[in-house]
Coordinates of N, CA and C and ligand atoms in Angstrom, one line a residue:
M1 N 39.8 63.9 -119.3 CA 40.6 62.6 -119.0 C 41.1 62.9 -117.4
R2 N 41.0 62.0 -116.6 CA 41.4 62.1 -115.6 C 42.9 61.4 -115.4
R3 N 44.0 62.1 -115.2 CA 45.3 61.5 -115.0 C 45.7 60.9 -114.1
P4 N 45.8 59.4 -113.8 CA 46.1 58.7 -112.6 C 47.2 59.3 -111.5
Y5 N 46.9 59.3 -110.1 CA 47.5 60.3 -109.2 C 47.9 59.3 -108.3
I6 N 49.3 59.2 -108.0 CA 49.8 57.8 -106.9 C 50.5 58.8 -105.9
A7 N 50.2 58.8 -104.7 CA 50.8 59.6 -103.6 C 51.4 58.9 -102.4
G8 N 52.3 58.9 -102.1 CA 53.0 58.3 -100.8 C 53.0 58.9 -99.9
N9 N 52.2 58.8 -98.7 CA 52.0 59.3 -97.1 C 53.2 58.8 -96.2
W10 N 54.1 59.1 -95.9 CA 55.0 58.5 -95.5 C 54.7 58.7 -94.0
K11 N 53.9 59.4 -93.3 CA 53.6 59.1 -92.3 C 54.8 59.4 -91.2
M12 N 54.7 59.2 -89.9 CA 56.0 59.5 -89.1 C 57.1 58.6 -89.3
N13 N 57.7 58.1 -90.7 CA 58.8 57.4 -90.9 C 59.7 58.0 -91.7
L14 N 61.1 57.6 -91.6 CA 62.1 58.2 -92.2 C 62.7 59.3 -91.7
T15 N 64.0 59.4 -91.5 CA 64.5 60.6 -90.9 C 64.7 61.8 -91.8
P16 N 65.2 62.9 -91.9 CA 65.5 63.8 -92.8 C 66.7 63.2 -93.9
S17 N 67.7 62.9 -93.2 CA 68.6 62.1 -94.1 C 68.1 60.8 -94.9
E18 N 67.3 60.1 -94.7 CA 66.9 58.9 -95.1 C 65.8 59.5 -96.1
G19 N 65.0 60.3 -95.8 CA 64.1 60.7 -96.8 C 64.7 61.4 -97.9
K20 N 65.6 62.3 -97.7 CA 66.4 63.0 -98.8 C 66.8 62.0 -99.6
A21 N 67.8 61.0 -99.1 CA 68.1 60.0 -100.1 C 67.2 59.2 -100.9
Y22 N 66.2 58.6 -100.2 CA 65.1 58.1 -100.9 C 64.5 58.7 -101.8
A23 N 64.0 60.0 -101.7 CA 63.6 60.9 -102.7 C 64.6 61.2 -104.1
S24 N 65.6 61.2 -103.7 CA 66.3 61.2 -104.7 C 66.2 60.0 -105.6
A25 N 66.5 59.0 -105.1 CA 66.4 57.5 -105.7 C 65.2 57.7 -106.5
L26 N 64.0 57.9 -105.7 CA 62.9 57.7 -106.5 C 62.8 58.6 -107.6
A27 N 63.0 59.9 -107.5 CA 63.1 60.9 -108.8 C 63.8 60.1 -109.7
E28 N 64.8 59.7 -109.7 CA 65.7 59.0 -110.6 C 65.1 57.9 -111.5
A29 N 64.3 57.0 -110.5 CA 63.9 55.6 -110.7 C 62.4 56.3 -111.3
V30 N 61.8 57.0 -111.3 CA 60.5 57.4 -111.7 C 61.1 58.0 -113.0
K31 N 62.0 58.9 -113.4 CA 62.4 59.4 -114.7 C 62.5 58.3 -115.5
K32 N 63.6 57.2 -115.1 CA 63.9 56.4 -115.6 C 62.8 55.4 -116.4
A33 N 61.8 55.2 -115.5 CA 60.7 54.3 -115.8 C 59.7 55.0 -116.9
G34 N 60.0 56.1 -117.1 CA 59.1 57.0 -117.8 C 57.5 56.8 -117.5
A35 N 57.6 56.9 -116.1 CA 56.2 56.8 -115.4 C 55.1 57.9 -115.8
D36 N 54.2 57.8 -116.2 CA 53.2 58.5 -117.1 C 52.2 59.3 -115.8
C37 N 52.1 58.9 -114.8 CA 50.9 59.2 -113.6 C 51.7 60.5 -113.2
R38 N 50.9 60.9 -112.5 CA 51.3 62.2 -111.6 C 51.9 61.3 -110.1
V39 N 53.0 62.0 -109.5 CA 53.4 61.1 -108.4 C 53.7 62.4 -107.5
M40 N 53.3 61.9 -106.2 CA 53.7 63.0 -105.2 C 53.9 61.8 -103.8
I41 N 54.9 63.1 -102.8 CA 55.7 62.3 -101.8 C 54.9 63.2 -100.8
A42 N 54.8 62.9 -99.3 CA 54.5 63.8 -98.5 C 55.2 63.1 -97.1
P43 N 56.2 63.8 -96.8 CA 57.3 63.2 -95.8 C 57.0 63.9 -94.7
S44 N 57.5 63.9 -93.4 CA 57.2 64.7 -91.9 C 57.4 66.1 -92.5
F45 N 57.3 67.3 -91.8 CA 57.5 68.6 -91.7 C 59.3 68.8 -91.9
V46 N 59.8 68.0 -90.9 CA 61.4 68.3 -91.0 C 62.0 68.0 -91.9
S47 N 61.4 66.8 -92.6 CA 62.2 66.5 -93.8 C 61.7 67.0 -95.3
L48 N 60.8 67.7 -95.0 CA 60.0 68.5 -96.4 C 61.6 69.4 -96.9
P49 N 62.3 70.3 -96.3 CA 63.1 71.0 -97.1 C 64.0 70.4 -98.0
G50 N 64.6 69.2 -97.0 CA 65.7 68.4 -97.7 C 64.8 67.4 -99.1
V51 N 63.4 67.2 -99.0 CA 63.2 66.2 -100.0 C 62.6 67.2 -101.5
V52 N 62.3 68.7 -100.6 CA 62.1 69.5 -101.9 C 63.2 70.0 -102.8
E53 N 64.4 69.6 -102.2 CA 66.0 70.1 -102.9 C 66.2 68.3 -103.7
A54 N 66.1 67.6 -103.2 CA 65.9 66.1 -103.5 C 65.5 65.9 -104.9
V55 N 63.8 66.7 -105.1 CA 63.6 66.1 -106.2 C 63.5 67.6 -107.0
K56 N 64.1 68.3 -106.9 CA 64.1 69.5 -107.8 C 64.5 69.1 -109.4
G57 N 63.6 69.5 -110.5 CA 64.0 69.2 -111.8 C 63.3 68.1 -112.1
S58 N 62.8 67.2 -111.0 CA 61.8 66.3 -111.7 C 60.1 66.5 -111.4
D59 N 59.1 65.7 -111.7 CA 57.7 65.8 -111.5 C 57.3 65.6 -110.7
I60 N 58.0 65.1 -109.6 CA 57.6 64.7 -108.6 C 56.9 65.9 -107.4
T61 N 55.7 65.8 -107.0 CA 55.1 66.7 -106.3 C 55.2 66.4 -104.8
V62 N 55.8 67.6 -103.9 CA 55.7 67.4 -102.6 C 54.9 67.7 -101.7
S63 N 54.4 67.1 -100.8 CA 53.2 67.6 -100.1 C 53.3 67.6 -98.5
A64 N 52.9 68.2 -97.9 CA 52.7 68.1 -96.4 C 51.6 67.2 -96.0
Q65 N 51.3 66.7 -94.6 CA 50.7 65.7 -94.2 C 49.7 66.5 -93.5
N66 N 49.7 67.6 -93.4 CA 48.8 68.2 -92.4 C 49.4 69.8 -92.1
M67 N 48.5 70.8 -91.7 CA 49.2 72.2 -91.7 C 48.2 72.7 -90.4
A68 N 48.7 74.1 -89.9 CA 47.7 74.4 -88.8 C 46.5 75.1 -89.5
D69 N 45.7 75.6 -88.6 CA 44.2 76.3 -89.1 C 44.6 77.7 -88.9
H70 N 45.7 78.0 -88.9 CA 46.1 79.8 -88.9 C 47.0 79.8 -89.6
L71 N 47.3 81.1 -89.8 CA 48.2 81.7 -90.9 C 49.5 82.0 -89.9
S72 N 49.3 82.4 -89.0 CA 50.4 82.2 -88.0 C 50.3 83.0 -86.7
G73 N 51.1 83.0 -85.2 CA 50.3 83.6 -84.2 C 50.8 82.3 -83.0
A74 N 50.4 82.8 -82.1 CA 50.7 82.1 -81.0 C 50.2 80.7 -80.9
Y75 N 50.5 79.4 -81.7 CA 50.3 78.4 -81.5 C 51.1 77.2 -82.0
T76 N 51.6 77.2 -80.5 CA 52.9 76.1 -80.1 C 52.8 75.1 -80.5
G77 N 53.9 74.7 -81.7 CA 53.9 73.3 -82.0 C 53.4 73.0 -83.5
E78 N 52.9 73.9 -84.1 CA 52.2 74.4 -85.2 C 52.7 74.6 -86.5
V79 N 52.3 74.2 -87.8 CA 53.3 74.5 -88.9 C 52.1 75.5 -89.6
S80 N 52.5 76.5 -90.2 CA 51.6 77.4 -90.9 C 51.6 77.2 -92.6
P81 N 50.8 77.1 -93.2 CA 50.6 76.9 -94.7 C 51.7 77.9 -95.3
E82 N 51.8 79.2 -94.7 CA 52.5 80.3 -95.2 C 54.1 79.7 -95.1
M83 N 54.4 79.0 -94.0 CA 55.7 78.4 -94.1 C 56.2 77.3 -94.9
L84 N 55.2 76.3 -95.2 CA 55.2 75.6 -96.2 C 55.1 75.9 -97.6
R85 N 54.6 77.2 -97.7 CA 54.7 77.7 -99.3 C 56.2 78.5 -99.2
D86 N 56.6 79.0 -98.0 CA 58.0 79.5 -98.4 C 59.3 78.7 -98.7
I87 N 58.6 77.1 -98.5 CA 59.7 76.4 -99.1 C 59.5 75.5 -100.2
G88 N 58.5 76.0 -100.8 CA 58.0 75.4 -101.9 C 57.0 74.4 -102.1
V89 N 56.4 74.0 -100.8 CA 55.4 73.5 -100.7 C 54.0 73.7 -101.0
N90 N 53.5 73.4 -102.0 CA 52.2 73.8 -102.2 C 50.8 72.6 -102.2
T91 N 51.3 71.4 -101.7 CA 50.1 70.5 -101.5 C 50.2 70.1 -100.1
V92 N 48.6 70.0 -99.7 CA 48.8 69.1 -98.5 C 47.9 68.0 -98.3
I93 N 48.2 67.2 -97.3 CA 46.9 66.3 -97.2 C 46.3 66.9 -95.8
L94 N 44.6 66.6 -96.0 CA 44.1 67.3 -95.0 C 42.7 66.0 -94.4
G95 N 42.6 66.3 -93.4 CA 41.7 65.0 -92.7 C 42.1 63.7 -92.8
H96 N 43.4 63.5 -92.7 CA 43.3 62.0 -92.7 C 43.0 61.3 -91.5
S97 N 42.8 60.0 -91.6 CA 41.6 59.4 -90.7 C 42.6 59.4 -89.4
E98 N 44.0 59.6 -89.5 CA 45.0 59.2 -88.3 C 44.9 60.7 -87.5
R99 N 44.4 61.8 -88.1 CA 44.4 63.4 -87.6 C 42.8 63.4 -87.2
R100 N 41.9 62.8 -87.8 CA 40.7 62.9 -87.1 C 40.8 62.2 -86.0
Q101 N 41.2 60.6 -85.8 CA 41.0 59.7 -84.7 C 42.1 59.9 -83.4
Y102 N 43.2 60.4 -84.0 CA 44.1 60.3 -82.9 C 44.5 61.9 -82.1
Y103 N 44.2 63.0 -83.2 CA 44.4 64.2 -82.5 C 42.8 65.2 -83.0
G104 N 42.0 64.5 -83.0 CA 40.6 65.2 -82.8 C 39.9 66.0 -83.8
E105 N 40.4 66.0 -84.8 CA 40.3 66.9 -86.0 C 38.8 66.6 -86.5
T106 N 37.8 67.5 -86.4 CA 36.4 67.4 -86.7 C 36.2 68.0 -88.2
D107 N 35.2 67.7 -88.8 CA 35.1 67.9 -90.4 C 35.0 70.0 -90.3
E108 N 34.4 70.0 -89.4 CA 34.8 71.9 -89.1 C 36.2 72.3 -89.1
I109 N 37.0 71.4 -88.4 CA 38.3 72.0 -88.0 C 39.1 71.7 -89.6
I110 N 38.8 70.7 -90.1 CA 39.4 70.3 -91.7 C 39.1 71.1 -92.8
N111 N 37.5 71.6 -92.8 CA 37.3 72.7 -93.6 C 37.9 73.9 -93.3
G112 N 38.0 74.3 -92.0 CA 38.7 75.6 -92.0 C 40.1 75.3 -92.7
K113 N 40.8 74.2 -92.5 CA 42.3 74.4 -93.1 C 42.1 74.0 -94.7
V114 N 41.1 73.5 -94.9 CA 40.9 73.7 -96.6 C 40.7 74.7 -97.3
L115 N 39.6 75.6 -96.2 CA 39.5 76.7 -96.7 C 41.0 78.1 -96.7
L116 N 41.7 77.7 -95.7 CA 42.9 78.4 -95.4 C 43.8 78.0 -96.8
A117 N 44.2 76.8 -96.8 CA 45.2 75.9 -98.0 C 44.7 76.8 -99.4
I118 N 43.6 76.8 -99.9 CA 42.8 77.1 -100.7 C 42.6 78.9 -100.9
S119 N 42.7 79.3 -100.0 CA 43.2 80.9 -100.2 C 44.3 81.0 -100.5
L120 N 45.4 80.3 -100.1 CA 46.6 80.6 -100.7 C 47.2 79.9 -101.7
K121 N 46.0 79.4 -102.4 CA 46.4 78.8 -103.8 C 47.3 77.3 -103.8
M122 N 47.0 76.6 -102.7 CA 47.6 75.6 -102.4 C 46.3 74.4 -102.9
E123 N 47.2 73.2 -103.1 CA 46.5 71.9 -103.6 C 46.0 71.2 -102.4
V124 N 44.7 70.7 -102.5 CA 44.4 69.5 -101.2 C 44.1 68.2 -101.8
I125 N 44.8 67.4 -101.0 CA 43.9 65.9 -101.0 C 42.9 66.1 -99.5
L126 N 41.6 65.8 -99.8 CA 41.2 65.6 -98.4 C 40.8 64.3 -98.2
C127 N 40.9 63.7 -97.1 CA 40.9 62.2 -96.9 C 39.4 62.2 -96.5
V128 N 38.7 60.9 -96.8 CA 37.7 60.6 -96.0 C 37.4 59.3 -96.1
G129 N 36.5 58.7 -95.0 CA 36.4 57.4 -95.2 C 35.7 56.6 -93.9
E130 N 35.1 55.3 -93.6 CA 34.3 55.4 -92.7 C 34.9 54.3 -91.7
T131 N 34.7 54.0 -90.5 CA 35.2 53.1 -89.6 C 34.7 51.5 -90.0
L132 N 35.0 50.7 -89.4 CA 34.5 49.2 -89.8 C 33.1 49.3 -89.1
E133 N 32.8 50.0 -88.0 CA 31.7 50.0 -87.3 C 30.4 50.5 -88.0
E134 N 31.1 51.8 -88.6 CA 30.3 52.9 -89.6 C 29.9 51.9 -90.6
R135 N 30.7 51.2 -91.6 CA 30.4 50.5 -92.2 C 29.4 49.1 -92.4
E136 N 29.7 48.4 -90.9 CA 28.9 47.1 -90.4 C 27.2 47.8 -90.2
S137 N 27.4 49.0 -89.5 CA 25.9 49.3 -89.5 C 25.5 50.3 -90.6
G138 N 25.8 50.1 -91.7 CA 25.0 50.8 -93.0 C 25.2 51.8 -93.1
K139 N 26.2 52.6 -92.3 CA 26.1 54.3 -92.4 C 27.3 55.1 -93.2
L140 N 27.8 53.9 -94.1 CA 28.9 54.2 -95.2 C 28.3 55.8 -95.7
E141 N 27.5 55.7 -96.6 CA 27.1 56.9 -97.4 C 27.0 58.2 -96.4
E142 N 26.1 58.0 -95.3 CA 26.1 58.8 -94.6 C 27.2 59.6 -93.9
V143 N 28.2 58.8 -93.7 CA 29.4 59.4 -92.9 C 30.0 60.1 -94.4
L144 N 30.2 59.4 -95.5 CA 31.0 60.1 -96.5 C 30.6 61.2 -97.0
K145 N 29.1 61.6 -97.1 CA 28.1 62.6 -97.5 C 28.7 63.7 -96.2
R146 N 28.9 63.3 -95.3 CA 28.8 64.4 -94.3 C 31.0 64.8 -94.2
Q147 N 31.5 64.1 -94.5 CA 32.7 64.4 -94.4 C 33.3 65.0 -95.8
I148 N 32.2 64.9 -96.9 CA 32.4 65.6 -98.1 C 31.7 67.4 -98.1
E149 N 30.5 66.9 -97.5 CA 29.7 68.1 -97.5 C 30.4 69.3 -96.5
V150 N 30.5 68.7 -95.3 CA 31.3 70.0 -94.3 C 32.8 70.2 -94.6
G151 N 33.3 69.1 -95.1 CA 34.5 69.7 -95.7 C 35.0 70.3 -96.6
L152 N 34.1 70.2 -97.7 CA 34.1 71.0 -98.8 C 33.3 72.8 -98.3
K153 N 32.7 72.7 -97.5 CA 32.0 73.8 -97.2 C 32.7 75.1 -97.8
D154 N 31.9 75.8 -98.6 CA 32.4 77.3 -98.8 C 33.5 77.1 -100.0
V155 N 33.7 75.9 -100.6 CA 34.8 76.1 -101.4 C 34.2 76.0 -102.8
L156 N 34.4 77.0 -103.6 CA 33.8 77.5 -104.6 C 33.8 76.7 -106.1
P157 N 33.0 76.6 -106.9 CA 33.1 75.8 -108.1 C 34.6 75.8 -108.6
A158 N 34.8 77.0 -108.9 CA 36.2 77.6 -109.3 C 37.6 77.1 -108.5
E159 N 37.2 76.9 -107.4 CA 38.3 76.2 -106.6 C 38.5 74.8 -106.6
M160 N 37.4 73.9 -107.3 CA 37.5 72.5 -107.1 C 38.6 71.9 -107.9
D161 N 39.5 72.7 -108.6 CA 40.5 71.9 -109.5 C 41.8 71.8 -108.8
K162 N 41.4 72.3 -107.5 CA 42.6 72.2 -105.9 C 42.2 70.9 -105.3
I163 N 41.2 70.8 -105.5 CA 41.0 69.3 -104.7 C 40.9 67.8 -105.1
T164 N 41.2 67.0 -104.5 CA 41.7 65.8 -104.8 C 40.8 65.0 -103.5
I165 N 40.1 63.9 -104.0 CA 39.5 63.6 -102.6 C 40.4 62.1 -102.6
A166 N 40.9 61.7 -101.1 CA 41.0 60.6 -101.0 C 40.1 59.5 -100.2
Y167 N 39.4 58.5 -100.7 CA 38.7 57.5 -100.0 C 39.6 56.4 -99.2
E168 N 39.7 56.6 -98.2 CA 40.5 55.7 -97.2 C 39.6 55.0 -95.9
P169 N 39.1 53.7 -96.0 CA 38.0 53.2 -95.3 C 39.4 53.0 -94.0
V170 N 38.9 53.5 -92.9 CA 39.7 53.5 -91.8 C 40.4 51.9 -91.4
W171 N 39.2 51.0 -91.6 CA 39.8 49.7 -91.6 C 40.6 48.7 -92.5
A172 N 40.9 49.6 -93.5 CA 41.8 48.8 -94.4 C 42.9 49.8 -94.4
I173 N 43.2 50.7 -93.3 CA 44.8 51.6 -93.4 C 45.6 50.9 -92.4
G174 N 46.5 50.5 -93.4 CA 47.8 49.9 -92.0 C 47.4 48.4 -91.6
T175 N 46.1 47.8 -92.0 CA 45.9 46.7 -91.7 C 46.2 45.3 -92.4
G176 N 46.6 45.5 -93.6 CA 46.7 44.7 -94.8 C 45.5 44.1 -95.3
R177 N 44.4 44.7 -94.8 CA 43.1 44.5 -95.5 C 42.5 45.4 -96.2
T178 N 42.5 45.0 -97.6 CA 42.2 46.6 -98.6 C 40.5 46.2 -99.3
A179 N 39.9 47.3 -99.3 CA 38.7 47.3 -99.7 C 38.7 46.3 -101.2
T180 N 37.9 45.7 -101.6 CA 37.6 45.0 -103.0 C 37.6 46.1 -103.8
P181 N 38.0 45.8 -104.8 CA 37.8 46.6 -105.9 C 36.7 47.3 -106.3
E182 N 35.7 46.1 -106.2 CA 34.3 46.7 -106.2 C 33.6 47.5 -105.2
D183 N 34.1 47.2 -104.0 CA 33.7 48.0 -103.0 C 34.0 49.6 -102.9
A184 N 35.4 49.4 -103.1 CA 36.1 50.6 -103.3 C 35.4 51.6 -104.6
D185 N 35.0 50.9 -105.6 CA 34.5 51.6 -107.0 C 33.5 52.3 -106.4
A186 N 32.3 51.4 -105.8 CA 31.2 51.9 -105.1 C 31.4 52.9 -104.3
A187 N 32.2 53.3 -103.4 CA 32.4 54.1 -102.6 C 32.6 55.3 -103.4
H188 N 33.6 55.3 -104.3 CA 34.1 56.5 -105.2 C 33.1 56.9 -106.3
A189 N 32.0 56.0 -106.8 CA 30.9 56.5 -107.5 C 30.1 57.4 -106.2
F190 N 29.8 56.8 -105.2 CA 29.0 57.8 -104.6 C 29.5 59.1 -104.3
I191 N 31.2 59.0 -103.9 CA 31.5 60.5 -103.7 C 31.5 61.6 -104.9
R192 N 31.7 60.6 -106.1 CA 31.3 61.7 -107.4 C 30.1 61.9 -107.2
R193 N 29.3 61.4 -107.1 CA 27.9 61.5 -107.2 C 27.6 63.0 -106.0
T194 N 28.0 62.6 -105.0 CA 27.8 64.1 -103.7 C 28.6 64.8 -104.1
V195 N 29.6 64.9 -105.2 CA 30.2 66.0 -105.7 C 29.4 66.6 -106.8
A196 N 28.9 66.0 -107.8 CA 28.0 66.4 -108.6 C 26.8 67.0 -108.0
A197 N 25.9 66.5 -107.2 CA 24.8 67.3 -106.3 C 25.5 68.5 -105.7
L198 N 26.5 68.9 -105.6 CA 27.0 69.7 -104.8 C 27.7 71.0 -105.7
Y199 N 28.3 70.6 -106.7 CA 28.9 71.4 -107.8 C 28.1 71.0 -109.1
S200 N 28.6 70.3 -110.0 CA 28.4 70.2 -111.0 C 28.9 68.9 -111.7
D201 N 28.0 68.1 -112.8 CA 28.7 66.8 -113.4 C 30.0 67.1 -113.9
D202 N 30.2 68.0 -114.4 CA 31.6 68.6 -114.9 C 32.4 68.4 -113.9
I203 N 32.2 69.1 -112.7 CA 33.4 69.3 -111.9 C 33.3 67.7 -111.0
A204 N 32.5 67.1 -111.1 CA 32.7 65.7 -110.4 C 33.2 64.9 -111.6
N205 N 33.0 64.8 -112.8 CA 33.9 64.1 -113.7 C 35.6 64.1 -113.8
N206 N 36.0 65.5 -113.5 CA 37.0 66.1 -113.6 C 37.9 65.6 -112.1
L207 N 37.0 65.5 -111.4 CA 37.9 64.9 -109.9 C 38.5 63.7 -109.6
I208 N 39.8 64.1 -109.5 CA 40.5 62.7 -109.0 C 40.0 62.3 -107.6
I209 N 39.8 61.0 -107.4 CA 39.7 60.3 -106.4 C 40.5 59.0 -106.3
Q210 N 41.3 59.2 -105.1 CA 42.2 58.3 -105.0 C 41.8 57.3 -103.8
Y211 N 42.1 56.1 -104.1 CA 41.8 55.0 -103.0 C 43.1 54.9 -102.3
G212 N 42.8 54.6 -100.8 CA 44.0 54.5 -99.7 C 43.8 53.6 -98.7
G213 N 44.3 52.8 -98.5 CA 44.1 51.5 -97.8 C 44.8 50.4 -98.0
S214 N 46.0 50.0 -97.4 CA 46.9 48.8 -97.9 C 47.1 48.8 -99.4
V215 N 47.2 49.7 -100.0 CA 47.4 49.4 -101.5 C 48.9 49.1 -101.6
K216 N 49.2 47.8 -102.5 CA 50.6 47.1 -102.6 C 50.5 46.7 -104.2
P217 N 52.0 46.8 -104.5 CA 52.1 46.2 -105.7 C 51.0 45.3 -106.2
G218 N 50.6 44.3 -105.6 CA 49.9 43.3 -106.1 C 48.4 43.4 -106.5
N219 N 48.2 44.7 -105.3 CA 46.6 45.0 -105.8 C 46.2 46.2 -106.8
V220 N 47.2 46.9 -106.8 CA 47.1 48.5 -107.5 C 46.4 48.5 -108.9
R221 N 46.8 47.2 -109.5 CA 46.4 47.4 -111.0 C 45.1 46.9 -111.0
A222 N 44.3 46.0 -110.1 CA 42.9 45.6 -110.1 C 41.9 47.0 -109.3
L223 N 42.7 47.5 -108.6 CA 42.0 48.9 -108.0 C 41.7 49.8 -109.2
M224 N 43.2 50.3 -109.8 CA 43.2 51.4 -110.8 C 42.5 50.7 -112.1
A225 N 42.1 49.8 -112.4 CA 41.2 49.3 -113.3 C 39.7 49.7 -113.3
K226 N 39.6 50.3 -112.1 CA 38.1 50.1 -111.8 C 37.8 52.0 -112.4
E227 N 36.4 51.9 -112.7 CA 36.3 53.5 -113.3 C 36.3 54.5 -112.6
N228 N 36.1 54.3 -111.5 CA 36.2 55.5 -110.4 C 36.8 56.1 -109.8
I229 N 38.2 55.0 -109.8 CA 39.5 55.1 -108.9 C 40.5 55.6 -110.1
D230 N 41.0 56.6 -109.3 CA 42.1 57.5 -110.6 C 43.4 57.6 -109.7
G231 N 43.9 56.8 -108.6 CA 44.9 57.4 -108.3 C 45.0 56.3 -106.8
A232 N 45.9 56.1 -106.1 CA 46.1 55.7 -104.5 C 46.8 57.0 -103.8
L233 N 46.6 56.6 -102.4 CA 47.1 57.2 -101.3 C 47.9 56.3 -100.7
V234 N 49.2 56.0 -100.6 CA 49.6 54.7 -100.3 C 50.5 55.1 -98.7
G235 N 50.4 54.4 -97.7 CA 51.0 54.7 -97.0 C 52.4 53.6 -96.8
G236 N 52.4 52.5 -95.7 CA 53.4 51.6 -95.6 C 54.1 51.2 -97.1
A237 N 53.4 50.8 -98.2 CA 54.4 50.3 -99.3 C 54.9 51.5 -100.2
S238 N 54.8 53.1 -99.6 CA 55.6 54.2 -100.3 C 56.8 54.3 -99.6
L239 N 57.1 53.8 -98.7 CA 58.2 53.7 -98.2 C 59.6 52.9 -98.5
K240 N 59.5 52.2 -99.6 CA 60.8 51.6 -100.1 C 60.4 51.5 -101.6
L241 N 61.3 52.0 -102.4 CA 61.3 52.0 -103.9 C 61.2 50.8 -104.3
D242 N 61.6 49.5 -103.6 CA 61.2 48.3 -104.2 C 59.2 47.9 -104.5
D243 N 59.0 48.8 -103.4 CA 57.2 48.7 -103.6 C 56.5 49.7 -104.3
F244 N 57.2 50.9 -104.3 CA 56.6 52.2 -104.4 C 56.7 52.3 -106.0
L245 N 57.5 52.1 -106.5 CA 57.9 52.0 -108.1 C 57.2 51.1 -108.9
P246 N 56.6 50.0 -108.4 CA 55.9 49.1 -109.4 C 54.0 49.6 -109.1
I247 N 54.1 50.5 -107.9 CA 52.7 50.8 -107.8 C 52.8 51.9 -108.8
I248 N 53.5 53.1 -108.6 CA 53.7 54.1 -109.7 C 53.6 53.7 -111.1
T249 N 54.0 52.7 -111.4 CA 54.3 52.2 -112.6 C 53.3 51.2 -113.4
F250 N 52.2 51.1 -112.2 CA 51.4 49.8 -112.6 C 50.6 49.7 -113.7
N251 N 50.6 50.9 -114.8 CA 50.1 50.8 -115.9 C 51.3 49.9 -117.2
K252 N 52.5 50.2 -116.6 CA 53.5 49.6 -117.5 C 53.6 48.5 -118.0
Ligands
PGA1 P1 48.7 52.1 -95.8 O1 48.3 53.7 -95.6 O2 48.7 52.1 -97.3 O3 49.6 51.8 -95.0 O4 47.1 51.3 -95.4 C1 47.5 54.4 -96.3 C2 46.9 55.8 -95.4 O5 46.9 55.8 -94.3 O6 47.2 56.9 -96.4

């Protein structure tokens, strides 16, 4: 059984004090609602310590949105995974399309980060997804296959329980344009087949695959009803309790 996994990617929003206050309110609301899915939030680096503190004692996972591809050294402006672990953050989002698009992260760079995170026993949400141009020119499967094969290169079968994949079509992120549940499910099924071919049916069947791209309270249920959609990676709608809580409690 794959337990639903709802994650909020705050991106570069909410100051540390806003984030801390929101995280406390969220932890309380999630507890009160008796949500039975796994819940994660990913604030910016500077907000992480306050948010970790704010959700202590709850079941909410706190994740980083990115990390350096080295453990330490002369890498000005970077944050090492060891620093994250030191403050109690053991989960990281890697390969988000905004990192790929605006900061030049290649599949090879992302793979280096995945391997580093896993060597420290961290959990990873690996983001994959095609641009509109790639989809329209029929390259969807080719792009997903490459992002998965290169992104997971040298990840051992026994380490795959540390990996979640988020399918985020670039054209659906922050645009209000969601993939139809059918299109998303088809992409998820392809991702699962790709992982089965690389690893095993068992590993593929246990893999959590989140959908991301304009997930809202009004569309989450239809997406989550699909066989291969196991969770959501939510951007804009994760920033307010009134939007995020109904997403977390989609099955209530
Ligand atoms: P969005 O972002 O929900 O604002 O479209 C999703 C994401 O980028 O993770």
